[in-house]
XYZ file of C-alpha atoms in Angstrom:
604
model
C -10.219 7.158 -33.773
C -11.635 9.676 -31.292
C -12.163 8.102 -27.878
C -13.653 10.855 -25.781
C -16.345 8.575 -24.346
C -16.012 5.464 -22.256
C -18.304 3.678 -24.685
C -15.836 4.362 -27.517
C -12.914 3.219 -25.389
C -14.674 -0.028 -24.523
C -15.417 -0.622 -28.213
C -11.777 0.041 -29.148
C -10.547 -2.380 -26.507
C -12.878 -5.104 -27.739
C -11.607 -4.612 -31.276
C -8.018 -4.891 -30.038
C -8.843 -8.082 -28.110
C -10.459 -9.611 -31.207
C -7.353 -8.767 -33.251
C -5.264 -10.620 -30.665
C -7.513 -13.660 -30.606
C -8.711 -13.001 -27.064
C -12.260 -13.397 -25.772
C -11.828 -11.148 -22.760
C -9.413 -9.139 -20.654
C -9.029 -8.280 -16.962
C -8.262 -4.674 -16.013
C -7.070 -4.020 -12.433
C -5.974 -0.830 -10.708
C -2.328 -1.746 -10.429
C 1.169 -1.136 -11.690
C 4.328 -3.232 -11.984
C 4.826 -2.908 -8.210
C 1.358 -3.939 -6.982
C 0.907 -0.378 -5.682
C -2.333 0.845 -4.126
C -1.935 4.294 -5.656
C -0.482 4.310 -9.156
C 1.002 6.888 -11.515
C -1.072 8.491 -14.267
C 0.514 6.167 -16.853
C -0.981 3.156 -15.036
C -4.530 4.497 -14.535
C -5.921 2.106 -17.130
C -9.134 1.278 -15.299
C -10.076 4.930 -14.846
C -9.329 5.679 -18.494
C -11.443 2.753 -19.656
C -14.415 3.013 -17.286
C -14.345 6.370 -15.491
C -13.953 4.757 -12.054
C -11.675 6.892 -9.884
C -11.417 4.789 -6.719
C -8.182 3.250 -5.460
C -9.332 -0.396 -5.477
C -11.289 -2.239 -8.132
C -11.148 -4.278 -11.329
C -13.072 -4.733 -14.541
C -13.571 -7.733 -16.816
C -14.361 -7.112 -20.459
C -15.837 -9.945 -22.512
C -17.104 -9.769 -26.097
C -20.721 -9.162 -25.163
C -20.672 -8.078 -21.516
C -18.455 -6.401 -18.955
C -18.417 -6.073 -15.177
C -16.925 -3.833 -12.481
C -15.731 -5.316 -9.177
C -15.463 -3.113 -6.068
C -15.784 -3.570 -2.322
C -18.220 -1.861 0.042
C -16.215 1.377 0.167
C -17.080 2.098 -3.463
C -20.650 0.787 -3.787
C -22.030 4.281 -4.394
C -19.038 5.725 -6.220
C -18.906 3.013 -8.886
C -22.549 3.616 -9.783
C -21.957 7.343 -10.082
C -18.839 7.062 -12.238
C -19.294 3.896 -14.331
C -22.118 3.662 -16.873
C -24.452 0.810 -15.984
C -25.425 0.425 -19.643
C -21.999 -1.064 -20.351
C -20.871 -2.574 -17.040
C -22.534 -4.811 -14.494
C -21.749 -3.991 -10.847
C -20.271 -6.792 -8.730
C -19.535 -6.651 -4.989
C -16.333 -7.959 -3.427
C -15.822 -10.137 -1.362
C -19.263 -11.610 -2.045
C -17.842 -12.467 -5.436
C -14.478 -12.010 -7.155
C -13.100 -11.726 -10.659
C -12.028 -15.377 -10.530
C -15.446 -16.596 -9.367
C -17.267 -14.453 -11.905
C -15.083 -15.682 -14.768
C -15.539 -19.256 -13.602
C -19.291 -18.799 -13.859
C -19.469 -16.509 -16.900
C -16.619 -17.037 -19.365
C -17.667 -18.993 -22.476
C -16.349 -22.535 -22.737
C -13.025 -22.501 -24.548
C -12.592 -18.764 -24.054
C -9.165 -17.202 -23.895
C -9.109 -14.512 -21.213
C -6.123 -12.188 -21.351
C -4.272 -10.661 -18.426
C -1.170 -8.483 -18.082
C 1.394 -10.422 -15.994
C 2.983 -7.115 -14.938
C -0.239 -6.033 -13.181
C -1.385 -9.148 -11.297
C 0.037 -11.107 -8.399
C 0.679 -14.838 -8.518
C -2.150 -15.764 -6.069
C -4.682 -13.997 -8.286
C -3.305 -15.668 -11.418
C -3.456 -19.107 -9.796
C -7.054 -18.588 -8.617
C -8.283 -17.193 -11.946
C -6.519 -19.871 -13.993
C -8.073 -22.606 -11.823
C -11.585 -21.132 -12.089
C -11.302 -20.797 -15.868
C -9.862 -24.284 -16.300
C -12.891 -25.719 -14.526
C -15.003 -23.816 -17.045
C -13.011 -25.215 -19.968
C -11.466 -21.797 -20.593
C -7.924 -20.484 -20.166
C -6.051 -17.496 -18.751
C -3.577 -16.096 -21.267
C -0.694 -13.702 -20.475
C -0.443 -10.827 -22.941
C 2.729 -9.423 -24.389
C 2.019 -5.721 -24.109
C -1.151 -4.403 -22.505
C -3.998 -4.086 -25.058
C -5.298 -0.947 -23.346
C -1.954 0.730 -23.983
C -2.386 -0.099 -27.669
C -5.626 1.930 -27.889
C -4.873 4.641 -25.289
C -3.360 7.118 -27.747
C -2.642 9.939 -25.302
C -1.448 7.746 -22.417
C 0.926 9.713 -20.149
C 4.549 8.634 -19.936
C 5.901 7.379 -16.599
C 7.288 10.168 -14.439
C 10.901 11.192 -15.009
C 11.210 13.038 -11.675
C 14.565 12.484 -9.946
C 14.878 10.078 -7.053
C 15.667 11.936 -3.818
C 17.857 11.079 -0.848
C 15.931 10.675 2.424
C 18.313 11.925 5.083
C 19.204 9.772 8.091
C 18.010 12.658 10.266
C 14.482 11.682 9.180
C 14.989 7.960 8.496
C 16.673 7.249 11.824
C 18.735 4.374 10.396
C 21.283 4.234 7.588
C 20.545 2.262 4.436
C 23.725 0.229 5.034
C 22.306 -1.054 8.319
C 18.979 -1.925 6.707
C 20.688 -3.810 3.868
C 22.862 -5.645 6.388
C 19.722 -6.776 8.248
C 18.212 -8.055 4.987
C 21.484 -9.866 4.202
C 21.414 -11.476 7.645
C 17.841 -12.618 7.050
C 18.810 -14.083 3.674
C 21.626 -15.985 5.340
C 19.309 -17.371 8.013
C 16.888 -18.525 5.320
C 19.728 -19.998 3.226
C 18.795 -17.731 0.336
C 20.964 -15.987 -2.222
C 18.781 -12.986 -2.998
C 15.413 -11.292 -2.511
C 13.394 -9.435 -5.121
C 11.982 -6.193 -3.686
C 9.205 -4.884 -5.926
C 7.051 -2.711 -3.649
C 7.952 0.952 -4.103
C 7.644 1.853 -0.427
C 9.867 -1.108 0.494
C 12.540 0.118 -1.905
C 12.219 3.670 -0.575
C 12.613 2.450 3.007
C 15.488 0.043 2.296
C 17.604 2.539 0.350
C 16.479 5.691 2.183
C 15.293 7.304 -1.015
C 12.069 9.044 -1.918
C 10.584 10.356 -5.163
C 7.709 12.068 -6.909
C 6.573 9.402 -9.374
C 3.199 8.649 -7.783
C 0.876 11.418 -6.664
C 0.450 11.528 -2.886
C 3.093 8.819 -2.252
C 6.769 9.903 -2.258
C 8.317 6.961 -4.122
C 10.505 6.424 -7.176
C 9.646 3.844 -9.856
C 12.292 1.137 -9.473
C 13.049 -2.481 -8.566
C 15.687 -3.919 -6.234
C 17.457 -7.248 -6.033
C 19.060 -7.558 -2.585
C 21.875 -10.071 -2.228
C 23.051 -12.124 0.733
C 26.409 -10.333 0.819
C 24.744 -7.020 1.668
C 24.969 -5.592 -1.844
C 21.976 -4.631 -3.934
C 21.029 -3.788 -7.497
C 18.712 -0.849 -8.105
C 16.875 -0.890 -11.447
C 15.724 2.640 -12.216
C 15.393 4.926 -15.241
C 18.710 6.624 -15.855
C 17.231 10.128 -16.015
C 16.082 9.744 -12.396
C 19.586 9.166 -11.028
C 21.383 12.236 -9.625
C 24.984 12.557 -8.421
C 23.597 12.961 -4.891
C 21.800 9.632 -5.184
C 24.928 7.866 -6.450
C 26.957 9.239 -3.578
C 24.259 8.297 -1.071
C 23.996 4.702 -2.279
C 27.736 4.107 -2.473
C 29.598 1.238 -4.091
C 27.508 -1.511 -2.499
C 24.435 -0.591 -4.561
C 24.791 -1.066 -8.314
C 22.536 1.212 -10.349
C 21.165 -0.388 -13.531
C 18.622 0.809 -16.119
C 15.019 -0.094 -15.327
C 14.867 -2.061 -18.578
C 17.619 -4.361 -17.284
C 15.363 -5.763 -14.543
C 14.205 -8.865 -16.426
C 17.781 -9.738 -17.501
C 18.742 -9.180 -13.862
C 16.128 -11.725 -12.772
C 17.305 -14.145 -15.446
C 20.835 -13.764 -14.072
C 19.685 -15.472 -10.858
C 19.678 -18.867 -12.598
C 20.378 -21.635 -10.094
C 19.979 -19.275 -7.099
C 17.518 -19.529 -4.215
C 15.472 -16.336 -4.454
C 12.852 -14.931 -2.082
C 9.807 -13.352 -3.710
C 6.766 -11.951 -1.895
C 3.618 -13.212 -3.665
C 1.540 -10.342 -2.191
C 3.896 -7.636 -3.433
C 5.399 -9.000 -6.663
C 3.680 -9.415 -10.003
C 3.341 -12.672 -11.911
C 5.946 -11.498 -14.457
C 8.649 -11.657 -11.768
C 7.783 -15.257 -10.993
C 7.670 -16.065 -14.687
C 11.105 -14.575 -15.399
C 12.725 -16.351 -12.451
C 11.070 -19.689 -13.216
C 12.003 -19.410 -16.880
C 15.636 -18.788 -15.941
C 15.796 -21.793 -13.642
C 15.970 -19.978 -10.298
C 14.560 -21.673 -7.195
C 11.723 -19.421 -6.006
C 10.949 -19.315 -2.293
C 7.693 -17.503 -1.489
C 8.276 -15.380 1.609
C 7.131 -11.991 2.837
C 9.295 -9.080 1.700
C 11.930 -8.835 4.489
C 11.555 -5.040 4.740
C 7.825 -5.058 5.470
C 7.868 -5.665 9.221
C 10.958 -3.526 10.013
C 9.398 -0.698 8.000
C 6.149 -0.991 9.962
C 7.900 -0.839 13.350
C 9.000 2.785 13.524
C 12.284 3.670 15.203
C 12.527 6.473 17.816
C 13.576 9.066 15.214
C 10.584 8.233 13.006
C 8.245 8.343 16.009
C 9.575 11.745 17.098
C 9.331 13.053 13.541
C 5.759 11.888 13.297
C 4.804 13.683 16.500
C 6.320 16.886 15.112
C 4.458 16.445 11.823
C 1.220 15.808 13.697
C 1.619 18.959 15.779
C 2.057 21.041 12.608
C -0.760 19.238 10.839
C -3.021 19.632 13.856
C -2.562 23.390 13.704
C -3.323 23.454 9.961
C -6.501 21.400 10.339
C -7.596 23.398 13.382
C -7.158 26.658 11.449
C -9.250 25.137 8.681
C -12.027 24.026 11.025
C -12.133 27.497 12.537
C -12.317 29.010 9.051
C -15.070 26.538 8.157
C -17.066 27.449 11.270
C -17.038 31.103 10.173
C -17.618 30.777 6.416
C -19.615 27.573 5.805
C -22.759 28.760 7.657
C -22.958 31.667 5.177
C -23.651 29.145 2.417
C -20.961 30.216 -0.033
C -18.525 27.316 0.288
C -18.309 24.087 -1.702
C -16.485 20.797 -1.314
C -13.773 21.993 -3.691
C -13.327 25.408 -2.086
C -13.062 23.815 1.350
C -10.477 21.272 0.161
C -8.432 24.057 -1.425
C -8.530 26.110 1.778
C -7.387 23.145 3.860
C -4.483 22.557 1.474
C -3.585 26.244 1.741
C -3.287 25.961 5.529
C -1.104 22.856 5.213
C 1.147 24.572 2.682
C 2.150 27.102 5.324
C 4.640 24.468 6.511
C 7.934 24.368 4.571
C 8.243 20.657 5.377
C 5.090 19.740 3.436
C 5.886 17.871 0.223
C 2.403 16.775 -0.888
C -0.959 15.666 0.414
C -0.979 12.043 1.550
C -4.097 11.331 -0.564
C -6.751 13.288 -2.408
C -8.775 15.108 0.238
C -12.193 13.580 0.855
C -14.237 16.758 1.147
C -17.797 15.505 1.388
C -21.001 17.422 2.018
C -24.369 15.878 2.837
C -25.103 12.758 0.766
C -21.582 12.643 -0.701
C -20.243 11.884 2.786
C -22.162 8.585 2.649
C -19.513 7.319 0.202
C -16.491 6.503 2.446
C -13.878 7.060 -0.284
C -15.651 9.831 -2.163
C -13.384 11.985 -4.336
C -14.723 15.401 -5.276
C -14.463 16.751 -8.822
C -16.093 19.556 -10.783
C -19.078 17.373 -11.676
C -19.774 16.025 -8.187
C -18.922 19.224 -6.277
C -21.702 20.123 -3.820
C -22.339 23.299 -1.898
C -21.786 22.860 1.852
C -25.313 23.567 2.999
C -25.966 25.389 6.271
C -27.742 23.041 8.641
C -25.973 19.867 7.450
C -23.130 17.454 8.112
C -19.741 17.892 6.425
C -16.972 15.262 6.471
C -13.328 15.921 5.648
C -10.705 13.142 5.511
C -7.255 14.436 4.628
C -3.543 14.208 5.285
C -0.138 15.619 4.527
C 3.191 14.213 3.393
C 5.776 16.004 5.499
C 9.496 15.236 5.405
C 9.232 13.941 8.961
C 5.894 12.148 8.832
C 2.707 11.151 7.037
C -0.628 12.265 8.509
C -4.229 11.133 8.056
C -7.195 12.609 9.921
C -10.966 12.662 9.541
C -13.321 15.108 11.193
C -17.084 15.283 10.774
C -18.705 18.570 11.737
C -22.126 20.124 11.962
C -22.449 23.229 9.797
C -24.837 25.655 11.439
C -27.138 27.311 11.898
C -29.670 25.066 13.531
C -29.210 21.893 15.536
C -28.390 18.361 14.380
C -31.255 15.878 14.302
C -31.498 13.212 16.990
C -30.412 10.613 14.418
C -27.279 12.605 13.580
C -26.288 12.866 17.237
C -27.060 9.236 18.021
C -24.978 7.860 15.151
C -22.152 10.338 15.712
C -21.952 9.529 19.423
C -21.919 5.784 18.737
C -19.009 6.299 16.336
C -17.277 8.426 18.982
C -17.810 5.755 21.661
C -16.233 3.161 19.385
C -13.312 5.481 18.679
C -12.740 6.015 22.401
C -13.048 2.296 23.173
C -10.281 1.507 20.707
C -8.140 4.423 21.910
C -8.351 3.071 25.462
C -7.738 -0.579 24.542
C -5.132 -2.565 26.475
C -4.162 -5.920 24.997
C -1.585 -8.702 25.467
C 1.378 -9.357 23.210
C 0.304 -11.474 20.243
C -3.011 -9.654 19.721
C -3.957 -9.100 16.080
C -5.911 -6.177 14.703
C -8.911 -8.381 13.940
C -9.270 -9.102 17.670
C -9.702 -5.398 18.449
C -12.028 -4.436 15.615
C -15.225 -5.213 17.528
C -14.346 -2.610 20.152
C -14.972 0.126 17.610
C -18.155 -1.418 16.173
C -19.974 -2.590 19.314
C -22.069 0.542 19.892
C -23.161 0.682 16.258
C -23.947 -3.031 16.242
C -26.161 -2.615 19.314
C -28.238 -0.188 17.226
C -28.349 -2.572 14.261
C -25.907 -0.678 12.029
C -22.305 -1.096 10.845
C -19.746 0.276 8.366
C -18.236 -1.465 5.347
C -14.571 -0.533 5.732
C -11.771 -1.491 8.093
C -11.316 0.319 11.387
C -7.598 0.917 11.110
C -4.725 0.741 8.620
C -0.982 1.092 9.016
C 0.695 4.380 8.101
C 4.205 4.981 6.774
C 6.930 7.437 7.738
C 6.913 9.980 4.878
C 5.719 7.052 2.785
C 2.449 5.285 2.009
C -0.564 6.518 3.938
C -1.838 2.922 3.782
C 0.966 0.658 4.950
C 0.934 -3.031 5.853
C 1.129 -5.512 7.327
C -0.877 -4.353 10.365
C -4.574 -3.679 10.102
C -7.619 -3.396 12.379
C -10.566 -4.929 10.551
C -12.939 -7.848 10.549
C -10.921 -11.035 10.182
C -13.505 -12.865 8.088
C -12.353 -13.967 4.665
C -8.657 -13.876 5.552
C -8.319 -10.167 4.803
C -4.689 -9.141 4.461
C -3.123 -7.905 7.669
C -5.919 -8.852 10.057
C -3.861 -11.728 11.509
C -0.691 -9.643 11.953
C 0.080 -9.142 15.622
C 0.403 -5.544 16.698
C 3.943 -4.616 17.740
C 5.282 -1.636 19.664
C 6.265 1.084 17.208
C 3.516 0.486 14.667
C 1.377 3.409 13.492
C -2.322 2.732 12.844
C -5.465 4.719 12.212
C -8.511 4.577 14.479
C -11.470 5.426 12.239
C -14.905 3.946 12.848
C -17.768 5.461 10.860
C -21.405 5.357 9.868
C -22.938 6.017 6.435
C -26.568 6.526 5.474
C -26.986 6.279 1.717
C -28.313 9.460 0.164
C -28.229 11.363 3.439
C -24.966 11.760 5.374
C -21.757 10.096 6.546
C -19.770 10.179 9.781
C -16.171 9.226 10.514
C -13.789 10.173 13.326
C -10.141 9.343 12.669
C -6.949 9.801 14.655
C -3.611 8.059 14.206
C -2.214 6.016 17.088
C 1.088 4.381 18.044
C 1.290 0.919 19.584
C 3.243 1.298 22.839
C 4.117 -0.940 25.810
C 1.821 -0.630 28.829
C 2.934 -1.184 32.408
C 0.307 -3.016 34.438
C 1.024 -3.914 38.049
C 0.955 -7.670 38.414
C 0.653 -8.264 34.666
C 1.484 -11.790 33.605
C 3.226 -11.073 30.335
C 3.723 -8.090 28.040
C 0.830 -5.736 27.352
C 0.303 -2.909 24.865
C -1.955 0.074 24.354
C -2.232 3.043 22.015
C -0.690 6.503 22.216
C -2.913 8.950 20.360
C -0.864 10.989 17.890
C -3.447 13.261 16.207
C -4.540 16.414 18.011
C -7.435 18.355 16.481
C -10.773 19.195 18.163
C -13.589 16.686 17.668
C -16.919 18.358 16.922
C -18.896 18.731 20.147
C -22.151 19.922 18.536
C -22.912 16.403 17.327
C -22.282 14.693 20.678
C -25.164 13.379 22.785
C -23.476 13.562 26.186
C -26.219 11.451 27.762
C -24.814 8.456 25.838
C -21.294 8.894 27.208
C -19.964 7.206 30.338
C -17.808 8.978 32.921
C -14.735 7.240 31.503
C -15.590 8.435 27.991
C -16.113 11.989 29.238
C -12.728 11.825 30.991
C -11.114 10.673 27.744
C -12.761 13.546 25.845
C -11.645 16.163 28.350
C -8.118 14.753 28.582
C -7.794 14.559 24.812
C -8.930 18.137 24.281
C -6.649 19.403 27.033
C -3.756 17.918 25.007
C -5.120 19.485 21.802
C -5.045 22.904 23.473
C -1.556 22.263 24.853
C -0.093 21.178 21.480
C -2.034 23.298 18.988
C -2.810 26.370 21.083
C 0.714 27.888 20.916
C 0.530 27.728 17.100
C -2.719 29.713 16.832
C -3.626 33.295 17.630
C -6.545 35.693 17.614
C -9.992 34.417 16.673
C -8.663 30.963 15.760
C -7.162 30.556 19.251
C -10.384 31.748 20.880
C -12.304 29.189 18.811
C -9.865 26.445 19.836
C -10.283 27.267 23.524
C -14.057 27.003 23.171
C -13.774 23.676 21.348
C -11.407 22.281 23.989
C -13.460 23.267 27.032
C -14.549 20.307 29.198
C -17.602 18.469 27.903
C -20.318 18.367 30.539
C -23.672 16.623 30.583
C -25.355 20.016 30.715
């Protein structure tokens, strides 16, 4: 059967569900590791619906279907998913569980893949369906895989050793710390499912997921300091075996479930946020005692050691030069009217690729002109590609995966000729003021990201506007560009990470924004490091942020009359550092442009 249309794919899935005796099925963006970004083999939602965002789910019933996305994807889902076949639902106003509880027919059997959902979701959905007189049914084999005839195979790229010169701490020491934690908790083992956790614990990297340097695998860490790595045999190199040593047993990926079943009678830690329901099911079925605790690598991974911090600063200096070269190029070529979102993204990648330490981008570049910039997580393709119009706003959110650090930066610029409208400058300057307020924040030990979020929003709120995404996310060290557990966001609804206290050594983004549907979008993003702050007479420990990203911020869009003296001082000090760090890496016209961009900002 030819399935070149999403309508045909939906029809084929419904036929497969009927053959299995199911009345519906839930399709998340996920893989066996609860990853945010997944390999091509796991892009089931995009294949079925056309939705290309990084967060969302669909529910398919016999006679209706719905897409569930949060505010970041409100516009994108309507552009990519056909409203004739799918209803659009907004999260967190609703959820898959709530919708099923209100919509599923009485007695319905709703299928789900236990390798793609976490236990909390399964518990909530099962409860909602039970109250409806329906049931949640685990499937043996994903029904989408049964109808996706040309589904890509999982990557067979080799796993790579991440040298201690970049990691800053040997894997043996990390495993010893996990073993000590297991002993303190009176546990026998911990299941590590998250790919970035495995990469950090074993000091390995990979190329199995685009934009995230991880290797598809599972780990069982034991209280004696040993570990079992479950990974496809073709991915294992002699270098990896030598690196891991005798204390890490390498087993085939297919041996993972038997490995879980071998923990019968043991006390085993499993992270319900980072492990799929199938892990819980295998352990429970084998008679293991499951203890739900956070993955013991998560917090140590988030608190970067001095080597990782130094590596990140080096990566940022290189990345700052690449982005500055791009912005100079853009200032010359975009006003001529011949550039597009795709051509600009390609040029930016070209500048980054001048560094031999670059291994990949850290995510698909958000190259957004005019109205496309109003979609915070817009992803350009051949169909959506717009010309960058002279006399308009252009937003570019991008990053690089370097061996010594992961970068993420957003700049919004005015493309001449002409002058920005008063509305453009007002909104841009309010975003800038929020960015500066967060950059200058000083806060006591124990402060969570949710307690700082209002600093970045206050100037937008005073004008009656807001943005629908978080203000800051954690960032990995040559790992995931979105890394928990820290987060700066509204705390309402118990959003993950918003109650995590900020600790010295954590990387975060600082990225307030503003988006006007159908018109333009604005975001200013730098990465920051939580660092101790000395305050004379302080009663307790205090922290602040070290800014890590150094690239000029567009001055054309700034209304200096809205800035305070302190904000002007921050601007001038920041741009003096940009010139100091990036200037020696530029020459000729690009250096002249940089000097102009970094000149003090006056009220004149």
